PDB file of C-alpha atoms in Angstrom:
ATOM      1  CA  MET T   1      -0.061  -0.029  -0.185  1.00  0.00           C
ATOM      2  CA  HIS T   2       1.261   3.522  -0.825  1.00  0.00           C
ATOM      3  CA  PRO T   3       2.290   5.503   2.139  1.00  0.00           C
ATOM      4  CA  SER T   4      -0.050   8.427   1.330  1.00  0.00           C
ATOM      5  CA  ILE T   5      -3.068   6.074   1.070  1.00  0.00           C
ATOM      6  CA  PHE T   6      -1.944   4.548   4.193  1.00  0.00           C
ATOM      7  CA  SER T   7      -1.776   7.958   5.880  1.00  0.00           C
ATOM      8  CA  ALA T   8      -5.124   8.800   4.575  1.00  0.00           C
ATOM      9  CA  LEU T   9      -6.847   5.807   5.858  1.00  0.00           C
ATOM     10  CA  VAL T  10      -5.167   6.397   9.320  1.00  0.00           C
ATOM     11  CA  LEU T  11      -6.289  10.021   9.422  1.00  0.00           C
ATOM     12  CA  VAL T  12     -10.017   8.837   8.584  1.00  0.00           C
ATOM     13  CA  ALA T  13      -9.944   6.119  11.337  1.00  0.00           C
ATOM     14  CA  VAL T  14      -8.586   8.863  13.864  1.00  0.00           C
ATOM     15  CA  VAL T  15     -11.324  11.495  13.046  1.00  0.00           C
ATOM     16  CA  ALA T  16     -13.947   8.393  13.093  1.00  0.00           C
ATOM     17  CA  VAL T  17     -13.010   7.168  16.317  1.00  0.00           C
ATOM     18  CA  CYS T  18     -12.911  10.820  17.718  1.00  0.00           C
ATOM     19  CA  SER T  19     -16.406  11.636  16.504  1.00  0.00           C
ATOM     20  CA  TYR T  20     -17.635   8.359  17.923  1.00  0.00           C
ATOM     21  CA  TRP T  21     -16.103   9.404  21.225  1.00  0.00           C
ATOM     22  CA  VAL T  22     -17.762  12.795  21.048  1.00  0.00           C
ATOM     23  CA  LEU T  23     -21.058  11.109  20.447  1.00  0.00           C
ATOM     24  CA  GLN T  24     -20.867   8.765  23.389  1.00  0.00           C
ATOM     25  CA  ASP T  25     -19.562  11.398  25.486  1.00  0.00           C
ATOM     26  CA  ALA T  26     -22.046  13.796  24.686  1.00  0.00           C
ATOM     27  CA  GLN T  27     -24.958  11.472  25.074  1.00  0.00           C
ATOM     28  CA  ALA T  28     -24.015  10.230  28.520  1.00  0.00           C
ATOM     29  CA  ARG T  29     -23.432  13.848  29.532  1.00  0.00           C
ATOM     30  CA  THR T  30     -27.143  14.710  28.023  1.00  0.00           C
ATOM     31  CA  GLU T  31     -28.523  11.703  30.058  1.00  0.00           C
ATOM     32  CA  HIS T  32     -27.090  13.190  33.224  1.00  0.00           C
ATOM     33  CA  HIS T  33     -28.771  16.300  32.613  1.00  0.00           C
ATOM     34  CA  ARG T  34     -25.379  18.221  31.761  1.00  0.00           C
ATOM     35  CA  PRO T  35     -25.582  18.692  27.822  1.00  0.00           C
ATOM     36  CA  VAL T  36     -22.602  20.118  26.116  1.00  0.00           C
ATOM     37  CA  VAL T  37     -23.827  23.368  24.614  1.00  0.00           C
ATOM     38  CA  ALA T  38     -22.018  25.817  22.319  1.00  0.00           C
ATOM     39  CA  VAL T  39     -23.350  28.796  20.169  1.00  0.00           C
ATOM     40  CA  PHE T  40     -21.368  28.940  16.795  1.00  0.00           C
ATOM     41  CA  LEU T  41     -22.291  31.875  14.208  1.00  0.00           C
ATOM     42  CA  GLY T  42     -25.612  32.131  15.977  1.00  0.00           C
ATOM     43  CA  PHE T  43     -26.757  28.416  15.982  1.00  0.00           C
ATOM     44  CA  THR T  44     -26.972  26.538  19.092  1.00  0.00           C
ATOM     45  CA  ILE T  45     -25.136  23.155  19.171  1.00  0.00           C
ATOM     46  CA  GLU T  46     -26.392  20.846  21.845  1.00  0.00           C
ATOM     47  CA  SER T  47     -27.570  17.563  20.223  1.00  0.00           C
ATOM     48  CA  PRO T  48     -25.030  14.712  20.574  1.00  0.00           C
ATOM     49  CA  GLN T  49     -25.763  13.673  16.964  1.00  0.00           C
ATOM     50  CA  THR T  50     -24.998  17.255  15.820  1.00  0.00           C
ATOM     51  CA  TRP T  51     -21.516  17.402  17.530  1.00  0.00           C
ATOM     52  CA  ALA T  52     -20.696  14.119  16.130  1.00  0.00           C
ATOM     53  CA  VAL T  53     -21.601  14.941  12.686  1.00  0.00           C
ATOM     54  CA  LEU T  54     -19.747  18.328  12.942  1.00  0.00           C
ATOM     55  CA  CYS T  55     -16.530  16.770  14.478  1.00  0.00           C
ATOM     56  CA  LEU T  56     -16.744  14.147  11.672  1.00  0.00           C
ATOM     57  CA  PHE T  57     -16.849  16.636   8.831  1.00  0.00           C
ATOM     58  CA  VAL T  58     -15.334  19.524  10.404  1.00  0.00           C
ATOM     59  CA  SER T  59     -13.066  17.891  12.865  1.00  0.00           C
ATOM     60  CA  VAL T  60     -10.162  20.792  13.006  1.00  0.00           C
ATOM     61  CA  LEU T  61     -12.792  23.128  14.242  1.00  0.00           C
ATOM     62  CA  PHE T  62     -15.475  21.373  16.179  1.00  0.00           C
ATOM     63  CA  VAL T  63     -13.478  18.867  17.965  1.00  0.00           C
ATOM     64  CA  PRO T  64     -11.266  21.484  20.190  1.00  0.00           C
ATOM     65  CA  MET T  65     -14.822  23.602  20.227  1.00  0.00           C
ATOM     66  CA  TYR T  66     -16.155  20.624  21.858  1.00  0.00           C
ATOM     67  CA  PHE T  67     -13.624  20.491  24.357  1.00  0.00           C
ATOM     68  CA  VAL T  68     -13.995  23.970  25.355  1.00  0.00           C
ATOM     69  CA  ALA T  69     -17.712  23.651  25.759  1.00  0.00           C
ATOM     70  CA  ARG T  70     -17.426  20.587  27.743  1.00  0.00           C
ATOM     71  CA  ARG T  71     -14.835  22.163  30.227  1.00  0.00           C
ATOM     72  CA  ALA T  72     -17.271  25.144  30.635  1.00  0.00           C
ATOM     73  CA  ASP T  73     -19.901  22.955  32.156  1.00  0.00           C
ATOM     74  CA  GLY T  74     -17.304  21.849  34.799  1.00  0.00           C
TER      75      GLY T  74
END
């Protein structure tokens, strides 16, 4: 396998695993009545599924934002 293809597959796998973790974490926090909420460009992000999809497609921006919003909750 060509190294660049392998690198791309590894990157896709890391992003997918990270997004899955965000989904699981956000669902657990929502069940405990401590949802992770952030406002971005006037839109409120609070659904675990929304967090996971945003982290999957725009991980460079939304994964750090998730951690900041998560930490703000305590």
